[in-house]
Coordinates of C-alpha atoms and ligand atoms in Angstrom, one line a residue:
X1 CA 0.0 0.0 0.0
X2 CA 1.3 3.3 -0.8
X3 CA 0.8 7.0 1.0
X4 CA -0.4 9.9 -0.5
X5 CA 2.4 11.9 -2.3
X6 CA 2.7 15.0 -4.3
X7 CA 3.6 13.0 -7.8
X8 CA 0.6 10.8 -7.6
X9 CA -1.4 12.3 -5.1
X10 CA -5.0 10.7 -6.5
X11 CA -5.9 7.2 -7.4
X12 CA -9.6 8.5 -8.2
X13 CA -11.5 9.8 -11.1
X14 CA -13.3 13.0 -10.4
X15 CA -17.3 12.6 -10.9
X16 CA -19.0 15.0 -13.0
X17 CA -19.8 16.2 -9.5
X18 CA -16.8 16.6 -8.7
X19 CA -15.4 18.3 -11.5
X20 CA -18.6 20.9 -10.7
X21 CA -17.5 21.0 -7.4
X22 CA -13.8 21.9 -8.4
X23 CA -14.8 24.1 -11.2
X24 CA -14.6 27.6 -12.0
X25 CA -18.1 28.7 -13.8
X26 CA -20.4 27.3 -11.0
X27 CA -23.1 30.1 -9.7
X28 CA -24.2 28.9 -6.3
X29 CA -25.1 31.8 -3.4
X30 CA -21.2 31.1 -1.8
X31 CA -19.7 31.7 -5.3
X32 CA -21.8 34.7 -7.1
X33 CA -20.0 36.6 -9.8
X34 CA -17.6 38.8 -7.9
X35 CA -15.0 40.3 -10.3
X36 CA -11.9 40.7 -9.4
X37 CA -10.8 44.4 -9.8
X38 CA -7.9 45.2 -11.6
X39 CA -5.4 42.9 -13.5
X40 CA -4.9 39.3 -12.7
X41 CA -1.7 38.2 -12.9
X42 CA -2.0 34.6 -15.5
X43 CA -1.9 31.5 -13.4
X44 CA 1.0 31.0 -15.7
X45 CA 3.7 33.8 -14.7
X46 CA 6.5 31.6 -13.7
X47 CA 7.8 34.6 -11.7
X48 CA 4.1 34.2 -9.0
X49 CA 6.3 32.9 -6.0
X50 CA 9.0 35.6 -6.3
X51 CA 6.5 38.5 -6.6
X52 CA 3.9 37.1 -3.6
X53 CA 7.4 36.7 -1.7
X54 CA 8.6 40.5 -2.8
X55 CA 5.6 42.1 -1.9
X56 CA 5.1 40.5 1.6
X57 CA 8.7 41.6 2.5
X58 CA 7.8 44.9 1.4
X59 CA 5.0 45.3 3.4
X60 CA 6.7 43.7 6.9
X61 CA 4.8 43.8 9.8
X62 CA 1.9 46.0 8.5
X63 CA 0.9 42.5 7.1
X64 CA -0.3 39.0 8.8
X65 CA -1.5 36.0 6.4
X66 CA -3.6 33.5 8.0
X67 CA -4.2 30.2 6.0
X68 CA -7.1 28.1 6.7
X69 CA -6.0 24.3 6.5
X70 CA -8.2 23.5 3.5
X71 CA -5.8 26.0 1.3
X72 CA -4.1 25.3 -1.4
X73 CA -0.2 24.2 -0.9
X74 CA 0.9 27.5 -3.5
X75 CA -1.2 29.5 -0.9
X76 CA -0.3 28.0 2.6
X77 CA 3.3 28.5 2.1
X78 CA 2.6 32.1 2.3
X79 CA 0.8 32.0 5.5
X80 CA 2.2 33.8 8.8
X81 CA -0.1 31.1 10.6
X82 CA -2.0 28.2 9.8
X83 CA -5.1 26.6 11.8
X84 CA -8.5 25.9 11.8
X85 CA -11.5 27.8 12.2
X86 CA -11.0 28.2 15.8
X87 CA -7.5 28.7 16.5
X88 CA -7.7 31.3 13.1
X89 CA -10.2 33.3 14.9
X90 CA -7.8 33.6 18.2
X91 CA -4.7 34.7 15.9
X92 CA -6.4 37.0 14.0
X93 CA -7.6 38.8 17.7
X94 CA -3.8 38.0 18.8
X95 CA -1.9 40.6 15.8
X96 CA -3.3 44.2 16.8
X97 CA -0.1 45.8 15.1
X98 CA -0.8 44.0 11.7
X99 CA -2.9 47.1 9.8
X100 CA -3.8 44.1 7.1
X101 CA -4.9 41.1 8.0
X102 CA -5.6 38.5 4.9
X103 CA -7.4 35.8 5.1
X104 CA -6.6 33.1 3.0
X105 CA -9.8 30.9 3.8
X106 CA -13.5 31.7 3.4
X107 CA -16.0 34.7 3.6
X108 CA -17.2 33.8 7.1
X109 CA -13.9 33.3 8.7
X110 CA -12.9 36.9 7.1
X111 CA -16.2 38.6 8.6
X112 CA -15.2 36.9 12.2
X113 CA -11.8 38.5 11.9
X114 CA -13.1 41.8 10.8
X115 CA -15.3 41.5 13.9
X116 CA -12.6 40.6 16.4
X117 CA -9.8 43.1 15.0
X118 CA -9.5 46.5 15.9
X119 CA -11.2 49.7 13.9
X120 CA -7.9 50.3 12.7
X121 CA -7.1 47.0 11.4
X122 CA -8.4 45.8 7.8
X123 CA -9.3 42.6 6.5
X124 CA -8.7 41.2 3.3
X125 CA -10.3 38.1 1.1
X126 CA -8.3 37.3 -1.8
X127 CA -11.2 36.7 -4.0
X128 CA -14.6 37.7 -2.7
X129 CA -16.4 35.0 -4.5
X130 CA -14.8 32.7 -1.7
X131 CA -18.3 32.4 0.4
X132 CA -19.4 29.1 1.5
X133 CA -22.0 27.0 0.5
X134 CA -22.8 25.7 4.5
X135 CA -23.2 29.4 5.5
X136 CA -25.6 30.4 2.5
X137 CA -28.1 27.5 4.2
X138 CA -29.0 29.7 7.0
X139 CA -30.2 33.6 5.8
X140 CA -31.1 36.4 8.6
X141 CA -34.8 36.0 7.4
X142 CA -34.8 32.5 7.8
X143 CA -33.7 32.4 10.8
X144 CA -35.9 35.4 12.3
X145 CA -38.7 33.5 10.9
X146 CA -37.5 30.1 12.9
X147 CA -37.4 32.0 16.2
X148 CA -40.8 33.0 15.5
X149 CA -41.7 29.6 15.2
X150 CA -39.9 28.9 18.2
X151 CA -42.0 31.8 20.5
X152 CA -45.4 30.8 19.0
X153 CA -44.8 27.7 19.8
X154 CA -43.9 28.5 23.8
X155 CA -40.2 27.2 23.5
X156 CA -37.7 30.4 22.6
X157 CA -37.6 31.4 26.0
X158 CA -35.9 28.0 26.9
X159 CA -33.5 28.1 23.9
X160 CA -30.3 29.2 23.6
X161 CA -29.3 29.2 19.8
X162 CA -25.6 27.9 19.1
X163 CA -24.0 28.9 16.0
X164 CA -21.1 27.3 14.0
X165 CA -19.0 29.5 12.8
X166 CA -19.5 28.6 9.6
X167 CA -22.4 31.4 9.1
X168 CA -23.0 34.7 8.2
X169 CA -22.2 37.9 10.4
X170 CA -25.7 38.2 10.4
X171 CA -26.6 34.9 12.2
X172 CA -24.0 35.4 14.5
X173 CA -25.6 38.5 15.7
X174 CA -28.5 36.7 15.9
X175 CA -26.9 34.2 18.2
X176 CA -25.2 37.1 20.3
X177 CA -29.0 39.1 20.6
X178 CA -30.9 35.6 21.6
X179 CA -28.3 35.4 24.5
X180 CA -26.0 32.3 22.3
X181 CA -22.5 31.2 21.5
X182 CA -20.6 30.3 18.5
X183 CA -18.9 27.4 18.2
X184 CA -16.3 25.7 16.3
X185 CA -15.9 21.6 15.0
X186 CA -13.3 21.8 18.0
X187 CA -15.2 23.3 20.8
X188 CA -19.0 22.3 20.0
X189 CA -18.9 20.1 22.8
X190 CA -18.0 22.9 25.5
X191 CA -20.5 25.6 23.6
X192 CA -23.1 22.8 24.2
X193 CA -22.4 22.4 27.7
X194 CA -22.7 26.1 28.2
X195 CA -25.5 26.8 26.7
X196 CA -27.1 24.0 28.1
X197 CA -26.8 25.8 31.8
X198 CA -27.8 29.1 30.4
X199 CA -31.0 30.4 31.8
X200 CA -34.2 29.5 34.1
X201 CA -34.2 26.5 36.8
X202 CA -36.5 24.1 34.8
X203 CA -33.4 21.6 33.2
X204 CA -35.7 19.3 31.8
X205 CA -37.0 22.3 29.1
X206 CA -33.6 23.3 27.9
X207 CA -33.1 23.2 24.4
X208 CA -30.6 24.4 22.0
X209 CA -31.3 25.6 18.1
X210 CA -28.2 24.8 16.6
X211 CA -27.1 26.8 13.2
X212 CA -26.3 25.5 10.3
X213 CA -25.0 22.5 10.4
X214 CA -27.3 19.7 11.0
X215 CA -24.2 17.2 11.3
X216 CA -21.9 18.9 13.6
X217 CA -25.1 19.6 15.9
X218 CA -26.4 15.9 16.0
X219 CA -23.0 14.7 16.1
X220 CA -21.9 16.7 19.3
X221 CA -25.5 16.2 20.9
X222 CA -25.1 12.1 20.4
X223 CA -21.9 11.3 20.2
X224 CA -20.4 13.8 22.9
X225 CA -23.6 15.1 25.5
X226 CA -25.4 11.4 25.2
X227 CA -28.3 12.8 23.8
X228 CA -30.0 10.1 21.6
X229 CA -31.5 10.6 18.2
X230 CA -34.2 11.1 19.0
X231 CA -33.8 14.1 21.3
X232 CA -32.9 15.9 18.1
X233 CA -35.3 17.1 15.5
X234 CA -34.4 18.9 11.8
X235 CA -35.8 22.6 11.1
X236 CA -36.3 22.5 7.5
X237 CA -36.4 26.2 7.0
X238 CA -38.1 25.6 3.3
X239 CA -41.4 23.8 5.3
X240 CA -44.3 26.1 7.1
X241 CA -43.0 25.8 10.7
X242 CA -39.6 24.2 9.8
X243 CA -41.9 21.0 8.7
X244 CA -42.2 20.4 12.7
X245 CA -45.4 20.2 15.2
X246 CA -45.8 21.9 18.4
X247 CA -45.7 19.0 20.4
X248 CA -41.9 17.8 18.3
X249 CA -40.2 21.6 19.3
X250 CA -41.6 21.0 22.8
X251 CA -40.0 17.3 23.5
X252 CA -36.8 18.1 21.7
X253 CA -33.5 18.9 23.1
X254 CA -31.4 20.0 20.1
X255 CA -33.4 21.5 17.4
X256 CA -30.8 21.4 14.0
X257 CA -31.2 23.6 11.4
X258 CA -31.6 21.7 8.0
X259 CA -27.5 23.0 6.7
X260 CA -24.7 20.2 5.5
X261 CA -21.3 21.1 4.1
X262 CA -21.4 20.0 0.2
X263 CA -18.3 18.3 0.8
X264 CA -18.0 16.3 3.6
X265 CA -21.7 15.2 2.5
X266 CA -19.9 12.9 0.0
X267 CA -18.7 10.5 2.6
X268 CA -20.5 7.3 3.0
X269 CA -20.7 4.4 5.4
X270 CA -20.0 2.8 1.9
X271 CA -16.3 4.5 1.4
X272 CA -15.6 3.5 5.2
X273 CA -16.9 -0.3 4.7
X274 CA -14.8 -0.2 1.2
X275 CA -11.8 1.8 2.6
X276 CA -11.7 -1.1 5.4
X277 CA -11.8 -4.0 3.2
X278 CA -9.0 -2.3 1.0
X279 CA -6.7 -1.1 3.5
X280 CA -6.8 -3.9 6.1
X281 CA -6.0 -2.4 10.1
X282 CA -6.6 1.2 8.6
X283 CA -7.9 3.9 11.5
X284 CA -10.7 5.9 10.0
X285 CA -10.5 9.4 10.8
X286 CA -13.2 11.9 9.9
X287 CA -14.1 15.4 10.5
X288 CA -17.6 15.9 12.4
X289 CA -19.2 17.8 9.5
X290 CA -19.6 14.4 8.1
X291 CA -22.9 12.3 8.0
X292 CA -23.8 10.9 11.8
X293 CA -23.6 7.5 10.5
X294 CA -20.4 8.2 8.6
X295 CA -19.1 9.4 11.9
X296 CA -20.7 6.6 13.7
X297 CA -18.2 3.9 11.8
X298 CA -15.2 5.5 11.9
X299 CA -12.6 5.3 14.7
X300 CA -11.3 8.8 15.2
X301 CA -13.5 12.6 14.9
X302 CA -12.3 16.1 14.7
X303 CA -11.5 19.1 13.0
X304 CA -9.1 19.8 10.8
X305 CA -6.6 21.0 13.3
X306 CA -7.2 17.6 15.3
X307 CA -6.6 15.4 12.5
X308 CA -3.2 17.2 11.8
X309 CA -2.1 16.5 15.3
X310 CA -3.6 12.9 15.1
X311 CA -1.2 12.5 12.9
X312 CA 1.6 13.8 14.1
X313 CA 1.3 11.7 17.2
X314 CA 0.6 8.5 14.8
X315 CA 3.2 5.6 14.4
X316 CA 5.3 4.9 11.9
X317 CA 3.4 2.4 9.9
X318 CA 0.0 3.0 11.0
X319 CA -2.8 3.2 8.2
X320 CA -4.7 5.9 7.7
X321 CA -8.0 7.1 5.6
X322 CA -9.1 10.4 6.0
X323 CA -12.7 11.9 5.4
X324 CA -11.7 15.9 5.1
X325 CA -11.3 18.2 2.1
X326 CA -8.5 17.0 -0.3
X327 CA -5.8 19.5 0.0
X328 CA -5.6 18.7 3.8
X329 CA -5.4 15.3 3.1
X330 CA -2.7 15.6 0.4
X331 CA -1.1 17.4 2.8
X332 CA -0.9 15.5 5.5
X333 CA -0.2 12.7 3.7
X334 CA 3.1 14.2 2.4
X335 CA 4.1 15.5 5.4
X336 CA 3.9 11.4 6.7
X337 CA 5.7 9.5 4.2
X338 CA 6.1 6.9 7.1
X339 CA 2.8 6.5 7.4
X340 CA -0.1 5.1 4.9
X341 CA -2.4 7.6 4.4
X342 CA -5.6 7.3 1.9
X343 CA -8.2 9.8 0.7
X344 CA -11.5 8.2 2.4
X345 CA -13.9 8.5 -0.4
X346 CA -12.9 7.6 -4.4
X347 CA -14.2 10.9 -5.7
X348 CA -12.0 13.9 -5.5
X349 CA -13.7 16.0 -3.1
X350 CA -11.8 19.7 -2.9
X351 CA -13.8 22.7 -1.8
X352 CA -14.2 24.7 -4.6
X353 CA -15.0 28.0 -2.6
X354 CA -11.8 27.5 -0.5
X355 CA -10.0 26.6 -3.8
X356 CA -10.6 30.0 -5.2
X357 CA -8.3 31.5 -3.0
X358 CA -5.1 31.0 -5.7
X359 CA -1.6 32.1 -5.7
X360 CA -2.6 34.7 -8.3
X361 CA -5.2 35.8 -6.5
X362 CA -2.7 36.2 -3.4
X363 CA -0.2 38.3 -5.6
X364 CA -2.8 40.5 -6.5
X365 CA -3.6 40.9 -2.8
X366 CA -0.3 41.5 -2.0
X367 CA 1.2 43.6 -4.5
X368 CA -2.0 45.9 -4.4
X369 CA -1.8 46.3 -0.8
X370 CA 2.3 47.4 -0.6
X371 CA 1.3 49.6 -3.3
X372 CA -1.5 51.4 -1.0
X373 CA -4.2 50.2 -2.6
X374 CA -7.2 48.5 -0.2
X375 CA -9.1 46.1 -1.9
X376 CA -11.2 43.3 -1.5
X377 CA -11.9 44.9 2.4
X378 CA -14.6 42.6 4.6
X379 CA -16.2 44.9 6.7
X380 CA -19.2 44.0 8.9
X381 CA -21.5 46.7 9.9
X382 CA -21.0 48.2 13.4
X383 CA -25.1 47.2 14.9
X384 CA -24.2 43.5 13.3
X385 CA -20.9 43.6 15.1
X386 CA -21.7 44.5 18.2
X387 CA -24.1 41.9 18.8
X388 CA -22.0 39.0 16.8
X389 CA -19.1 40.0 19.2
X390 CA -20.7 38.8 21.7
X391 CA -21.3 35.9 20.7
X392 CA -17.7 35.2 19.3
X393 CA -16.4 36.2 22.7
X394 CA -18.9 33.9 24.5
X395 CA -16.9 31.3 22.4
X396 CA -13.5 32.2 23.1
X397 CA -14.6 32.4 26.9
X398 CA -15.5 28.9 27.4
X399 CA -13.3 26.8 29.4
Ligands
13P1 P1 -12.4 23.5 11.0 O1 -11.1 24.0 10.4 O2 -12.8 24.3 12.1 O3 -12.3 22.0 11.4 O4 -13.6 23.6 9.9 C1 -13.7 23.0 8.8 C2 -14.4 23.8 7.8 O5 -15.3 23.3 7.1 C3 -14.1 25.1 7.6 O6 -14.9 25.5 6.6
SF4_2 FE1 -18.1 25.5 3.7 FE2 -17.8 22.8 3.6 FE3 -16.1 24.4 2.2 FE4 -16.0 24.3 4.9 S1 -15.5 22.6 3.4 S2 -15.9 26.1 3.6 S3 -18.2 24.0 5.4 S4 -18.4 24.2 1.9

């Protein structure tokens, strides 16, 4: 058996899906047609490296690149830091001198760091059309309109919404108002616990509306709190009423919003079984936005910072298939040559939002900001900030 490497990093096909998925013309919510301003440099300057390099030096300390782990190797070499969702947010707070921040990742993460920089600071996203499919699920109306639900029905008062922080500004604000936390894949359990002592005496009515992701919800609620199934039940934000009764908001304990990342969806009990069979002794490790069953087989769960370290701490010779986004995975596995480690589904699975985020993309970023020019600025609005603050500080205040 044979690890990952850089020369022959795939032995899959991509799907028709998957070539949508990786492709360029595609015009979901998370990828609308947001030109570029200015002059691209061609994906084919041979001199790319050299110029991203000279224009970082030039602009020192006034800059500070974070790099989500889901970004592309000609992008993540550029990165001051590296990390996921969480630990992003906490060095984005951590660099008050840096007067640009940019964020190699996606829209959301750019919005948190707007939100927990100072006035001064400014925050920059390579390619605005980096949004992300997960976050689109779950609109400001949509979710107003839920909470509705959830007060006609005699339950908001013993909610406390918990948001991933894979959503808009907007819901996040939401979440701060309604008295709620953010979470992250590697602190969902803690949020839950939180929110599940927030508020009146009566324990037995608690109940948390978890936003967007229905997998990361159910997943920490089952797998993590001991909740069972059928403590949870699935807002479908397209039905009258989420598609729910009175009676089914009033019995459950975790009320999931109807959201699923497009990737991590692609993982099937069916890859695990197959991976098993082809890789005998493998350890299955998978990130929690996958499906509840998917997570339910495997041997090992956690964000994308967890499975890094995972593997770090792995031994020599251990097997390993791993149900994140591809570039991760490619990574990993070529930072472990001593290890075997397999892609845990056949079908190339790359994020195309995070995949926008390209080294010419980067150079353009660059060189336009050391030549004084702003662009490509994230800037939440100061009532939405305030009130999704709160709400990312109740987050990085949890034990
Ligand atoms: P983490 O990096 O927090 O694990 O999140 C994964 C993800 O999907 C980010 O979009
Ligand atoms: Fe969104 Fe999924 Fe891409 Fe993460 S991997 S940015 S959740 S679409």
């Amino acid at each position: 058996m044979r690890a990952v490497t850089t020369a022959q990093p795939l032995d899959v096909q991509p799907t028709p899906l998957a070539l949508l998925l990786l492709g360029r013309d595609t015009d979901t919510r998370s990828e609308r047609g947001v030109e570029c301003p200015g002059d691209l440099p061609a994906a084919s300057d041979p001199g790319l490296v050299e110029r991203a390099r000279a224009a970082k030096e030039k602009l020192g300390d006034k800059v500070f690149v974070l790099g989500h782990h889901y970004q592309r190797d000609e992008v993540i070499q550029f990165a001051d830091v590296t990390g996921d969702s969480f630990k992003l947010a906490r060095d984005a707070a951590d660099r008050p001198q840096a007067e640009y921040i940019v964020f190699c990742g996606v829209h959301f993460m750019a919005e948190s760091a707007d939100i927990l920089t100072g006035d001064d600071q400014r925050v920059v996203l390579p390619d605005l059309a980096a949004g992300c499919s997960m976050a689109d699920m779950a609109t400001a109306e949509q979710v107003a309109e839920c909470w509705d639900v959830l007060t006609e029905a005699g339950v908001a008062d013993a909610t406390v919404p918990v948001s991933y922080m894979n959503s808009s500004a907007d819901i996040k604000a939401f979440t701060g108002r309604h008295g709620g936390t953010i979470c992250t894949s590697s602190n969902a359990k803690k949020a839950l616990e939180w929110a599940f002592e927030q508020g009146g005496e009566d324990q037995a009515d608690k109940k948390v509306l978890f936003l967007p992701d229905q997998h990361l919800g159910r997943n920490t609620a089952v797998r993590d709190m001991g909740f069972s199934l059928d403590d949870c039940v699935l807002y479908n934000p397209h039905k009258p009423n989420g598609g729910l009764t009175v009676e089914q908001l009033r019995a459950a304990k975790m009320i999931l919003w109807r959201g699923h990342c497009s990737v991590h969806g692609r993982f099937s009990v069916e890859s695990v079984r197959e991976v098993r069979e082809r890789v005998p002794g493998v350890n299955v490790l998978v990130h929690p936005e996958c499906k509840h069953e998917v997570v339910s087989a495997a041997d090992y769960v956690g964000s994308t910072e967890y499975i890094i370290k995972t593997l770090d701490a792995a031994p020599a010779g251990s097997k390993w298939a791993i149900g994140t986004e591809l570039n991760l995975v490619q990574r990993v596995a070529n930072a472990h040559p001593d290890k075997e480690v397999v892609f845990l589904d056949k079908t190339v699975c790359f994020c195309s939002t995070m995949n926008r985020i390209d080294l010419p993309h980067l150079v353009w970023t660059l060189e336009s900001l050391a030549a004084g020019t702003l662009v490509n600025q994230i800037k939440v609005d100061p009532e939405t900030e305030k009130f999704a603050k709160l709400a990312l500080e109740r987050m990085l205040a949890l034990p």
